[in-house]
mmCIF file of C-alpha atoms in Angstrom:
data_model
loop_
_atom_site.group_PDB
_atom_site.id
_atom_site.type_symbol
_atom_site.label_atom_id
_atom_site.label_comp_id
_atom_site.label_asym_id
_atom_site.label_seq_id
_atom_site.Cartn_x
_atom_site.Cartn_y
_atom_site.Cartn_z
ATOM 1 C CA MET A 111 88.055 129.457 106.343
ATOM 2 C CA TYR A 112 88.787 125.841 106.644
ATOM 3 C CA SER A 113 87.190 123.263 109.092
ATOM 4 C CA LEU A 114 89.225 121.576 111.762
ATOM 5 C CA ALA A 115 89.452 118.341 109.601
ATOM 6 C CA GLU A 116 90.651 120.414 106.591
ATOM 7 C CA THR A 117 93.341 122.076 108.753
ATOM 8 C CA LEU A 118 94.531 118.834 109.961
ATOM 9 C CA TYR A 119 94.632 117.474 106.429
ATOM 10 C CA PHE A 120 96.707 120.331 105.229
ATOM 11 C CA TYR A 121 99.062 119.946 108.219
ATOM 12 C CA ALA A 122 99.409 116.335 107.821
ATOM 13 C CA GLN A 123 100.435 116.705 104.067
ATOM 14 C CA GLU A 124 102.900 119.291 105.001
ATOM 15 C CA HIS A 125 104.413 117.902 108.100
ATOM 16 C CA ARG A 126 103.587 114.202 108.455
ATOM 17 C CA THR A 127 103.121 112.457 105.131
ATOM 18 C CA THR A 128 106.799 111.939 104.431
ATOM 19 C CA ASP A 129 107.371 110.155 107.590
ATOM 20 C CA TYR A 130 104.871 107.474 106.634
ATOM 21 C CA LEU A 131 106.245 107.217 103.152
ATOM 22 C CA GLU A 132 109.760 106.363 104.572
ATOM 23 C CA THR A 133 109.234 102.662 104.495
ATOM 24 C CA ARG A 134 111.074 99.821 102.747
ATOM 25 C CA ALA A 135 107.747 98.809 100.903
ATOM 26 C CA TYR A 136 107.356 102.423 99.598
ATOM 27 C CA ARG A 137 111.031 102.483 98.447
ATOM 28 C CA ARG A 138 110.768 99.055 96.850
ATOM 29 C CA PHE A 139 107.691 100.014 95.024
ATOM 30 C CA SER A 140 108.965 103.464 93.908
ATOM 31 C CA SER A 141 112.514 102.621 93.050
ATOM 32 C CA GLY A 142 113.201 102.947 89.377
ATOM 33 C CA LEU A 143 109.863 104.262 88.691
ATOM 34 C CA GLU A 144 110.847 107.637 87.403
ATOM 35 C CA GLU A 145 113.365 106.098 85.110
ATOM 36 C CA ALA A 146 110.801 103.690 83.831
ATOM 37 C CA TRP A 147 108.295 106.479 83.092
ATOM 38 C CA GLU A 148 111.099 108.315 81.274
ATOM 39 C CA ASP A 149 112.078 105.363 78.947
ATOM 40 C CA PHE A 150 108.478 104.855 78.338
ATOM 41 C CA ARG A 151 107.617 108.534 77.379
ATOM 42 C CA GLN A 152 110.737 108.653 75.051
ATOM 43 C CA SER A 153 108.851 105.868 73.069
ATOM 44 C CA LEU A 154 105.758 108.229 72.532
ATOM 45 C CA THR A 155 105.146 110.500 69.523
ATOM 46 C CA ALA A 156 104.599 114.215 70.399
ATOM 47 C CA ASP A 157 100.645 113.642 70.211
ATOM 48 C CA GLN A 158 100.805 110.543 72.360
ATOM 49 C CA GLU A 159 102.881 112.393 74.938
ATOM 50 C CA ARG A 160 100.322 115.291 75.179
ATOM 51 C CA ARG A 161 97.479 112.859 75.518
ATOM 52 C CA LEU A 162 99.280 110.829 78.208
ATOM 53 C CA GLU A 163 100.062 114.016 80.009
ATOM 54 C CA SER A 164 96.632 115.167 79.846
ATOM 55 C CA LEU A 165 95.275 111.987 81.470
ATOM 56 C CA LEU A 166 98.052 111.665 84.050
ATOM 57 C CA VAL A 167 97.234 115.314 85.249
ATOM 58 C CA ARG A 168 93.436 114.074 85.609
ATOM 59 C CA GLN A 169 94.597 111.021 87.381
ATOM 60 C CA PHE A 170 96.677 112.791 89.722
ATOM 61 C CA GLU A 171 93.840 115.251 90.588
ATOM 62 C CA ALA A 172 91.402 112.548 91.180
ATOM 63 C CA ALA A 173 93.833 110.777 93.409
ATOM 64 C CA CYS A 174 94.284 113.814 95.352
ATOM 65 C CA LEU A 175 90.587 114.336 95.780
ATOM 66 C CA GLU A 176 90.253 110.561 96.749
ATOM 67 C CA ASP A 177 93.158 111.042 99.301
ATOM 68 C CA ARG A 178 91.570 114.143 100.832
ATOM 69 C CA ALA A 179 88.306 112.538 101.172
ATOM 70 C CA SER A 180 89.718 109.311 102.803
ATOM 71 C CA PHE A 181 91.626 111.627 105.347
ATOM 72 C CA LEU A 182 88.635 113.717 106.121
ATOM 73 C CA ALA A 183 86.489 110.589 106.459
ATOM 74 C CA GLY A 184 89.086 109.064 108.929
ATOM 75 C CA VAL A 185 89.301 112.370 110.948
ATOM 76 C CA SER A 186 85.384 112.427 110.927
ATOM 77 C CA VAL A 187 85.016 108.868 112.346
ATOM 78 C CA GLY A 188 87.767 109.633 115.049
ATOM 79 C CA MET A 189 85.877 112.679 116.145
ATOM 80 C CA GLU A 190 82.656 110.987 116.428
ATOM 81 C CA LEU A 191 84.377 108.001 118.457
ATOM 82 C CA ALA A 192 85.881 110.636 120.623
ATOM 83 C CA ARG A 193 82.422 111.863 121.513
ATOM 84 C CA LEU A 194 81.336 108.294 122.679
#
C-alpha cells in the first residue's frame, strides 16, 4: 500500500505533469531533440549504440528516482507546514 505522498506522486504523474510541460520554454528546449538524437545515433556503430542505450536507461531510471524523491520531499514539507 502506498503512502499519501506516493499516491499524490502517481496522481500528479498521470494527470498533472503534462499541464506543466505545456510551456514555451519546454517546447523551445525539446524542439528538434528527437531528430537530433536520431541523427546522432545513426553515426554510431552497433556496439556504441548498445552501450549508449544502456547508459541512457540507467540515466532515465536515476532521473525518475530523483524526480520522485524531489516530489515526495516537497509534499512532506507541505504537510509539515500545514500542521503549523
